[in-house]
């Protein structure tokens, strides 16, 4: 391989471009404002428990992102027992998908930073919820999840102790996990039609 | 219309079957155990920031649900600025989709309970996040959302005061909103491969 080819070939670990990651972290350390992101979603109600989200633009790394030519579109629905017709997964299920993805990506990112190769990684999530909260049948019952359990299977080229440390670090640094574990303020403002 | 036809025709308000809703609430008031739900997701890492969730089964209303013949499948990805190739929306964006859907469905449900007709309903969400938390560059920065704003447009056959009350009630009773606003315990347990 010529030296030029070697320069052009990204140094991938766990599918991540290590050099790009190092450069991103270096740029943020030089200019903290590059770390500020704003993510967005637009949602339209259709009928009953059916509504559609469109996700495309966001702000990050100092500018409006323009990398997406099309929006991602997702449908929330409800199963028959919750008065729907399975038009889509329901919102509390999408929350589990978000959480699963976030702990996975966070673990892979920090494994890469530590030089650990991940061979396999999968999760199974269970969230317990009492719908008396949603239905306002009992003020003592929280409407949200009572607790969420993540069962994680990982194969990696490190010791069990290193893996346990990586999992604990992941739990502490995953944005969605942190958003769920920590009280995050949500403000609803009515806009003019 | 004959009386038999009237019985067979569901009484829909905002696309929800009012009689079914009343029966569901009545059944839960008779037997609180019917209110207990467990939602689930299974996720498999592919490479880098790409992973896939499968969502199908759940427990609720006293039994394992069997209404879905196929799984819902969702892909998490990342944009180039976060080392991906826009393989899917990213996990913190899916969280906004879940939140948008949940406040929407919760509002429609409680509007229906109050006899309010919703004519139009849409939301725009913005969530602020500093990636120094995720990257472990500053222990003083939370990895999750700092705050989330929901701009809501609603047209309904009620007064502005009734609508403001409905929105406040929605915020207090939406399961995803409550999961975000309240500290919810998340446990990660390593499973045998």
Tab-separated table of C-alpha atoms in Angstrom:
chain	number	residue	atom	x	y	z
A	1	UNK	CA	0.000	0.000	0.000
A	2	UNK	CA	1.410	3.430	-0.888
A	3	UNK	CA	1.610	6.064	1.808
A	4	UNK	CA	-1.020	8.127	0.002
A	5	UNK	CA	-3.468	5.195	0.040
A	6	UNK	CA	-2.770	4.719	3.752
A	7	UNK	CA	-3.639	8.363	4.428
A	8	UNK	CA	-6.909	8.101	2.514
A	9	UNK	CA	-7.990	4.869	4.233
A	10	UNK	CA	-9.874	5.759	7.438
A	11	UNK	CA	-8.656	4.010	10.565
A	12	UNK	CA	-11.874	2.276	11.622
A	13	UNK	CA	-12.470	0.674	15.002
A	14	UNK	CA	-15.967	-0.668	15.708
A	15	UNK	CA	-17.054	1.023	12.479
A	16	UNK	CA	-16.031	4.464	13.791
A	17	UNK	CA	-13.401	6.652	12.115
A	18	UNK	CA	-10.911	7.055	14.964
A	19	UNK	CA	-9.092	10.006	13.385
A	20	UNK	CA	-12.382	11.874	12.796
A	21	UNK	CA	-13.374	11.230	16.420
A	22	UNK	CA	-10.044	12.568	17.713
A	23	UNK	CA	-10.371	15.652	15.488
A	24	UNK	CA	-13.956	16.286	16.655
A	25	UNK	CA	-12.929	16.102	20.314
A	26	UNK	CA	-9.921	18.335	19.655
A	27	UNK	CA	-12.080	20.943	17.912
A	28	UNK	CA	-14.565	20.984	20.826
A	29	UNK	CA	-11.721	21.353	23.336
A	30	UNK	CA	-10.490	24.377	21.314
A	31	UNK	CA	-13.992	25.919	21.042
A	32	UNK	CA	-16.658	24.759	23.502
A	33	UNK	CA	-19.442	26.389	21.475
A	34	UNK	CA	-19.045	23.577	18.913
A	35	UNK	CA	-20.459	21.169	21.519
A	36	UNK	CA	-23.874	22.853	21.547
A	37	UNK	CA	-26.538	20.939	19.625
A	38	UNK	CA	-30.249	21.537	19.174
A	39	UNK	CA	-32.297	18.594	17.908
A	40	UNK	CA	-35.840	19.049	16.555
A	41	UNK	CA	-38.981	17.176	15.590
A	42	UNK	CA	-42.273	18.264	14.020
A	43	UNK	CA	-45.388	16.214	14.674
A	44	UNK	CA	-48.904	16.275	13.237
A	45	UNK	CA	-51.923	14.570	14.759
A	46	UNK	CA	-53.944	12.450	12.337
A	47	UNK	CA	-56.726	10.823	14.403
A	48	UNK	CA	-57.117	9.060	17.762
A	49	UNK	CA	-53.717	7.739	18.852
A	50	UNK	CA	-52.128	8.194	15.414
A	51	UNK	CA	-49.660	10.995	14.711
A	52	UNK	CA	-46.667	11.489	12.435
A	53	UNK	CA	-43.247	12.995	13.159
A	54	UNK	CA	-40.853	14.489	10.675
A	55	UNK	CA	-37.192	14.854	11.669
A	56	UNK	CA	-34.581	16.496	9.466
A	57	UNK	CA	-32.726	19.646	10.494
A	58	UNK	CA	-30.675	20.275	13.617
A	59	UNK	CA	-28.073	22.730	14.844
A	60	UNK	CA	-24.657	21.477	15.917
A	61	UNK	CA	-20.918	22.002	15.657
A	62	UNK	CA	-21.478	25.719	15.147
A	63	UNK	CA	-23.973	25.652	12.279
A	64	UNK	CA	-27.284	24.415	10.874
A	65	UNK	CA	-26.735	20.891	9.560
A	66	UNK	CA	-27.491	20.377	5.867
A	67	UNK	CA	-26.448	16.744	5.462
A	68	UNK	CA	-29.968	15.331	5.099
A	69	UNK	CA	-31.756	15.727	1.769
A	70	UNK	CA	-34.930	14.048	3.077
A	71	UNK	CA	-36.752	13.898	6.391
A	72	UNK	CA	-37.061	10.814	8.549
A	73	UNK	CA	-40.770	10.078	9.091
A	74	UNK	CA	-42.198	8.038	11.973
A	75	UNK	CA	-45.740	7.014	12.911
A	76	UNK	CA	-46.977	6.684	16.464
A	77	UNK	CA	-49.941	4.367	16.933
A	78	UNK	CA	-51.536	2.294	19.692
A	79	UNK	CA	-52.504	-1.370	20.011
A	80	UNK	CA	-56.221	-2.318	20.254
A	81	UNK	CA	-56.049	-2.664	24.065
A	82	UNK	CA	-55.067	1.048	24.103
A	83	UNK	CA	-57.829	1.989	21.627
A	84	UNK	CA	-55.744	1.882	18.429
A	85	UNK	CA	-55.143	-0.455	15.520
A	86	UNK	CA	-51.336	-0.920	15.704
A	87	UNK	CA	-50.790	1.909	13.221
A	88	UNK	CA	-47.238	2.165	14.607
A	89	UNK	CA	-45.301	1.456	17.780
A	90	UNK	CA	-46.566	3.634	20.610
A	91	UNK	CA	-44.682	6.565	22.167
A	92	UNK	CA	-43.477	4.715	25.271
A	93	UNK	CA	-42.135	1.946	23.002
A	94	UNK	CA	-40.301	4.531	20.857
A	95	UNK	CA	-38.737	5.793	24.090
A	96	UNK	CA	-37.301	2.298	24.690
A	97	UNK	CA	-35.938	2.255	21.115
A	98	UNK	CA	-34.257	5.624	21.746
A	99	UNK	CA	-32.791	4.400	25.036
A	100	UNK	CA	-31.550	1.106	23.529
A	101	UNK	CA	-29.865	2.939	20.669
A	102	UNK	CA	-28.281	5.529	22.914
A	103	UNK	CA	-26.665	3.143	25.383
A	104	UNK	CA	-25.449	1.073	22.423
A	105	UNK	CA	-23.867	3.993	20.559
A	106	UNK	CA	-22.421	5.450	23.767
A	107	UNK	CA	-20.834	2.113	24.681
A	108	UNK	CA	-19.366	1.681	21.191
A	109	UNK	CA	-17.993	5.242	21.221
A	110	UNK	CA	-16.236	4.885	24.566
A	111	UNK	CA	-15.038	1.336	23.770
A	112	UNK	CA	-13.415	2.837	20.667
A	113	UNK	CA	-11.797	5.606	22.735
A	114	UNK	CA	-10.329	2.876	24.980
A	115	UNK	CA	-9.109	0.771	22.054
A	116	UNK	CA	-11.581	-2.031	22.841
A	117	UNK	CA	-13.018	-3.987	19.901
A	118	UNK	CA	-16.729	-4.797	20.243
A	119	UNK	CA	-17.559	-8.108	18.569
A	120	UNK	CA	-21.259	-8.356	19.421
A	121	UNK	CA	-23.670	-6.135	21.326
A	122	UNK	CA	-27.390	-6.496	21.863
A	123	UNK	CA	-29.913	-5.306	24.433
A	124	UNK	CA	-33.363	-6.265	25.686
A	125	UNK	CA	-35.389	-3.574	27.424
A	126	UNK	CA	-38.403	-3.825	29.704
A	127	UNK	CA	-40.259	-0.812	31.067
A	128	UNK	CA	-43.017	-1.046	33.674
A	129	UNK	CA	-45.893	1.395	33.455
A	130	UNK	CA	-49.233	1.682	35.266
A	131	UNK	CA	-51.818	3.315	32.990
A	132	UNK	CA	-53.799	4.609	35.988
A	133	UNK	CA	-51.348	7.544	35.873
A	134	UNK	CA	-52.121	8.388	32.237
A	135	UNK	CA	-55.857	7.943	32.850
A	136	UNK	CA	-55.731	10.162	35.977
A	137	UNK	CA	-57.406	7.412	38.017
A	138	UNK	CA	-54.951	7.670	40.927
A	139	UNK	CA	-52.857	10.756	41.759
A	140	UNK	CA	-50.395	8.516	43.600
A	141	UNK	CA	-49.439	6.676	40.395
A	142	UNK	CA	-46.824	8.327	38.164
A	143	UNK	CA	-47.900	8.429	34.506
A	144	UNK	CA	-44.404	7.535	33.257
A	145	UNK	CA	-42.252	4.453	33.526
A	146	UNK	CA	-41.712	3.246	37.079
A	147	UNK	CA	-38.375	1.716	36.101
A	148	UNK	CA	-36.592	0.451	33.007
A	149	UNK	CA	-34.315	-2.605	32.900
A	150	UNK	CA	-31.734	-3.101	30.171
A	151	UNK	CA	-30.322	-6.590	29.735
A	152	UNK	CA	-27.102	-6.294	27.729
A	153	UNK	CA	-25.092	-8.962	25.926
A	154	UNK	CA	-21.575	-7.888	24.935
A	155	UNK	CA	-18.616	-9.703	23.438
A	156	UNK	CA	-15.422	-7.625	23.427
A	157	UNK	CA	-11.663	-8.132	23.491
A	158	UNK	CA	-11.227	-7.004	27.095
A	159	UNK	CA	-11.518	-8.389	30.623
A	160	UNK	CA	-14.821	-8.701	32.483
A	161	UNK	CA	-13.633	-5.955	34.823
A	162	UNK	CA	-12.895	-3.575	31.921
A	163	UNK	CA	-16.293	-4.390	30.446
A	164	UNK	CA	-18.095	-3.726	33.744
A	165	UNK	CA	-16.311	-0.355	33.943
A	166	UNK	CA	-17.271	0.437	30.325
A	167	UNK	CA	-20.942	-0.401	30.994
A	168	UNK	CA	-21.022	1.797	34.121
A	169	UNK	CA	-19.357	4.627	32.175
A	170	UNK	CA	-21.926	4.173	29.377
A	171	UNK	CA	-24.834	4.424	31.800
A	172	UNK	CA	-23.403	7.663	33.216
A	173	UNK	CA	-22.726	9.269	29.796
A	174	UNK	CA	-25.580	8.153	27.506
A	175	UNK	CA	-27.684	11.230	26.610
A	176	UNK	CA	-31.034	9.381	26.512
A	177	UNK	CA	-30.253	7.373	29.665
A	178	UNK	CA	-29.304	10.613	31.419
A	179	UNK	CA	-32.474	12.343	30.153
A	180	UNK	CA	-34.571	9.519	31.628
A	181	UNK	CA	-32.641	9.197	34.932
A	182	UNK	CA	-32.435	12.928	35.574
A	183	UNK	CA	-35.372	15.359	35.884
A	184	UNK	CA	-35.282	17.326	32.600
A	185	UNK	CA	-37.565	20.368	32.270
A	186	UNK	CA	-40.164	20.161	29.479
A	187	UNK	CA	-42.070	23.320	28.601
A	188	UNK	CA	-45.261	23.287	26.501
A	189	UNK	CA	-46.094	26.643	24.925
A	190	UNK	CA	-49.255	27.223	22.935
A	191	UNK	CA	-48.495	28.773	19.542
A	192	UNK	CA	-50.859	30.826	17.394
A	193	UNK	CA	-52.660	28.755	14.743
B	1	UNK	CA	-81.235	3.902	11.556
B	2	UNK	CA	-82.432	0.797	13.408
B	3	UNK	CA	-81.501	0.368	17.051
B	4	UNK	CA	-79.276	-2.597	16.140
B	5	UNK	CA	-77.279	-0.478	13.648
B	6	UNK	CA	-76.869	2.233	16.287
B	7	UNK	CA	-75.409	-0.300	18.721
B	8	UNK	CA	-72.933	-1.592	16.125
B	9	UNK	CA	-71.753	1.887	15.080
B	10	UNK	CA	-68.931	2.990	17.436
B	11	UNK	CA	-69.413	6.423	18.956
B	12	UNK	CA	-66.198	8.124	17.789
B	13	UNK	CA	-64.877	11.419	19.116
B	14	UNK	CA	-61.467	12.572	17.861
B	15	UNK	CA	-61.115	9.144	16.266
B	16	UNK	CA	-61.418	7.388	19.644
B	17	UNK	CA	-64.177	4.901	20.473
B	18	UNK	CA	-65.780	6.605	23.477
B	19	UNK	CA	-67.661	3.490	24.624
B	20	UNK	CA	-64.486	1.368	24.491
B	21	UNK	CA	-62.640	4.031	26.497
B	22	UNK	CA	-65.363	4.109	29.150
B	23	UNK	CA	-65.350	0.296	29.351
B	24	UNK	CA	-61.532	0.208	29.674
B	25	UNK	CA	-61.584	2.728	32.504
B	26	UNK	CA	-64.419	0.858	34.207
B	27	UNK	CA	-62.561	-2.450	33.978
B	28	UNK	CA	-59.409	-0.909	35.504
B	29	UNK	CA	-61.444	0.637	38.325
B	30	UNK	CA	-62.866	-2.855	39.031
B	31	UNK	CA	-59.439	-4.542	38.877
B	32	UNK	CA	-56.329	-2.365	39.265
B	33	UNK	CA	-54.045	-5.162	38.049
B	34	UNK	CA	-55.369	-4.532	34.518
B	35	UNK	CA	-53.541	-1.161	34.567
B	36	UNK	CA	-50.105	-2.783	34.748
B	37	UNK	CA	-48.230	-2.751	31.435
B	38	UNK	CA	-44.731	-3.843	30.494
B	39	UNK	CA	-43.376	-2.554	27.188
B	40	UNK	CA	-40.296	-4.083	25.532
B	41	UNK	CA	-37.710	-3.539	22.832
B	42	UNK	CA	-34.855	-5.673	21.495
B	43	UNK	CA	-31.891	-3.961	19.868
B	44	UNK	CA	-28.888	-5.248	17.929
B	45	UNK	CA	-25.748	-3.256	17.189
B	46	UNK	CA	-24.663	-3.302	13.541
B	47	UNK	CA	-21.599	-1.029	13.314
B	48	UNK	CA	-20.487	2.404	14.578
B	49	UNK	CA	-23.595	4.439	15.457
B	50	UNK	CA	-25.985	2.081	13.631
B	51	UNK	CA	-28.270	-0.290	15.514
B	52	UNK	CA	-31.711	-1.802	14.936
B	53	UNK	CA	-34.652	-2.201	17.306
B	54	UNK	CA	-37.460	-4.687	17.044
B	55	UNK	CA	-40.680	-4.005	18.960
B	56	UNK	CA	-43.608	-6.402	19.060
B	57	UNK	CA	-44.815	-8.022	22.267
B	58	UNK	CA	-45.902	-6.375	25.489
B	59	UNK	CA	-47.852	-7.267	28.612
B	60	UNK	CA	-50.956	-5.308	29.525
B	61	UNK	CA	-54.577	-5.524	30.651
B	62	UNK	CA	-53.806	-8.783	32.455
B	63	UNK	CA	-52.193	-10.739	29.617
B	64	UNK	CA	-49.497	-10.968	26.960
B	65	UNK	CA	-50.708	-9.006	23.943
B	66	UNK	CA	-50.990	-10.978	20.698
B	67	UNK	CA	-52.457	-8.311	18.408
B	68	UNK	CA	-49.311	-7.783	16.318
B	69	UNK	CA	-48.430	-10.323	13.658
B	70	UNK	CA	-45.203	-8.513	12.730
B	71	UNK	CA	-42.594	-6.498	14.600
B	72	UNK	CA	-42.016	-2.795	14.183
B	73	UNK	CA	-38.385	-2.246	13.150
B	74	UNK	CA	-36.444	1.003	13.626
B	75	UNK	CA	-32.899	2.036	12.746
B	76	UNK	CA	-30.796	4.401	14.825
B	77	UNK	CA	-28.038	6.211	12.947
B	78	UNK	CA	-25.986	9.380	13.264
B	79	UNK	CA	-25.327	12.344	10.964
B	80	UNK	CA	-21.780	12.871	9.560
B	81	UNK	CA	-20.974	15.533	12.194
B	82	UNK	CA	-21.535	12.773	14.802
B	83	UNK	CA	-19.452	10.231	12.846
B	84	UNK	CA	-22.319	8.526	10.972
B	85	UNK	CA	-23.889	8.588	7.536
B	86	UNK	CA	-27.533	9.426	8.381
B	87	UNK	CA	-28.445	5.732	8.468
B	88	UNK	CA	-31.467	6.729	10.584
B	89	UNK	CA	-32.553	9.434	12.980
B	90	UNK	CA	-30.383	9.383	16.092
B	91	UNK	CA	-31.510	8.267	19.556
B	92	UNK	CA	-32.020	11.755	21.009
B	93	UNK	CA	-34.165	12.609	17.964
B	94	UNK	CA	-36.254	9.443	18.480
B	95	UNK	CA	-36.779	10.625	22.068
B	96	UNK	CA	-38.322	13.849	20.705
B	97	UNK	CA	-40.575	11.781	18.411
B	98	UNK	CA	-41.714	9.720	21.409
B	99	UNK	CA	-42.376	12.867	23.451
B	100	UNK	CA	-44.270	14.592	20.628
B	101	UNK	CA	-46.459	11.533	20.101
B	102	UNK	CA	-47.150	11.081	23.784
B	103	UNK	CA	-48.273	14.634	24.547
B	104	UNK	CA	-50.422	14.514	21.397
B	105	UNK	CA	-52.165	11.233	22.265
B	106	UNK	CA	-52.560	12.235	25.915
B	107	UNK	CA	-54.158	15.543	24.920
B	108	UNK	CA	-56.537	13.837	22.470
B	109	UNK	CA	-57.506	11.222	25.072
B	110	UNK	CA	-58.346	13.760	27.777
B	111	UNK	CA	-60.041	16.123	25.300
B	112	UNK	CA	-62.281	13.182	24.377
B	113	UNK	CA	-63.026	12.479	28.056
B	114	UNK	CA	-64.095	16.125	28.390
B	115	UNK	CA	-66.238	16.059	25.247
B	116	UNK	CA	-63.930	18.489	23.425
B	117	UNK	CA	-63.515	18.030	19.669
B	118	UNK	CA	-59.939	18.538	18.433
B	119	UNK	CA	-59.890	19.972	14.920
B	120	UNK	CA	-56.137	20.343	14.418
B	121	UNK	CA	-53.107	19.582	16.569
B	122	UNK	CA	-49.415	19.846	15.756
B	123	UNK	CA	-46.205	20.295	17.722
B	124	UNK	CA	-42.663	21.490	17.136
B	125	UNK	CA	-40.001	20.297	19.562
B	126	UNK	CA	-36.528	21.622	20.286
B	127	UNK	CA	-34.101	19.962	22.680
B	128	UNK	CA	-30.783	21.504	23.718
B	129	UNK	CA	-27.838	19.196	24.319
B	130	UNK	CA	-24.143	19.797	24.956
B	131	UNK	CA	-22.115	16.854	23.616
B	132	UNK	CA	-19.302	17.540	26.098
B	133	UNK	CA	-21.396	15.422	28.495
B	134	UNK	CA	-21.531	12.425	26.143
B	135	UNK	CA	-17.835	12.794	25.341
B	136	UNK	CA	-16.917	13.030	29.053
B	137	UNK	CA	-15.034	16.290	28.402
B	138	UNK	CA	-16.593	18.141	31.352
B	139	UNK	CA	-18.094	16.465	34.435
B	140	UNK	CA	-20.173	19.602	35.047
B	141	UNK	CA	-22.115	19.097	31.796
B	142	UNK	CA	-25.066	16.669	31.859
B	143	UNK	CA	-24.989	14.203	28.953
B	144	UNK	CA	-28.750	14.441	28.399
B	145	UNK	CA	-31.046	17.211	27.243
B	146	UNK	CA	-30.740	20.419	29.243
B	147	UNK	CA	-34.345	21.306	28.452
B	148	UNK	CA	-36.997	20.540	25.851
B	149	UNK	CA	-39.490	23.057	24.476
B	150	UNK	CA	-42.737	21.987	22.833
B	151	UNK	CA	-44.543	24.553	20.722
B	152	UNK	CA	-48.138	23.379	20.271
B	153	UNK	CA	-50.791	24.517	17.809
B	154	UNK	CA	-54.330	23.399	18.677
B	155	UNK	CA	-57.743	24.154	17.230
B	156	UNK	CA	-60.605	22.826	19.351
B	157	UNK	CA	-64.269	23.610	20.084
B	158	UNK	CA	-63.607	25.028	23.537
B	159	UNK	CA	-62.538	28.290	25.199
B	160	UNK	CA	-58.909	29.383	25.491
B	161	UNK	CA	-59.177	28.818	29.247
B	162	UNK	CA	-60.412	25.230	28.791
B	163	UNK	CA	-57.620	24.623	26.298
B	164	UNK	CA	-54.960	25.993	28.667
B	165	UNK	CA	-56.298	23.673	31.377
B	166	UNK	CA	-56.255	20.716	28.957
B	167	UNK	CA	-52.631	21.431	27.976
B	168	UNK	CA	-51.515	21.665	31.615
B	169	UNK	CA	-53.361	18.413	32.381
B	170	UNK	CA	-51.670	16.779	29.374
B	171	UNK	CA	-48.214	17.812	30.547
B	172	UNK	CA	-48.919	16.311	33.975
B	173	UNK	CA	-50.312	13.007	32.644
B	174	UNK	CA	-48.280	12.174	29.514
B	175	UNK	CA	-46.215	9.026	30.222
B	176	UNK	CA	-43.196	10.086	28.109
B	177	UNK	CA	-43.303	13.678	29.378
B	178	UNK	CA	-43.449	12.357	32.932
B	179	UNK	CA	-40.571	9.915	32.257
B	180	UNK	CA	-38.438	12.837	31.027
B	181	UNK	CA	-39.456	15.329	33.751
B	182	UNK	CA	-39.124	12.852	36.619
B	183	UNK	CA	-35.991	10.869	37.588
B	184	UNK	CA	-36.768	7.316	36.417
B	185	UNK	CA	-34.380	4.523	37.465
B	186	UNK	CA	-32.631	2.700	34.611
B	187	UNK	CA	-30.737	-0.487	35.416
B	188	UNK	CA	-28.228	-2.070	33.009
B	189	UNK	CA	-27.525	-5.738	33.740
B	190	UNK	CA	-24.969	-7.722	31.789
B	191	UNK	CA	-26.452	-10.960	30.464
B	192	UNK	CA	-24.557	-14.130	29.532
B	193	UNK	CA	-23.709	-14.319	25.823
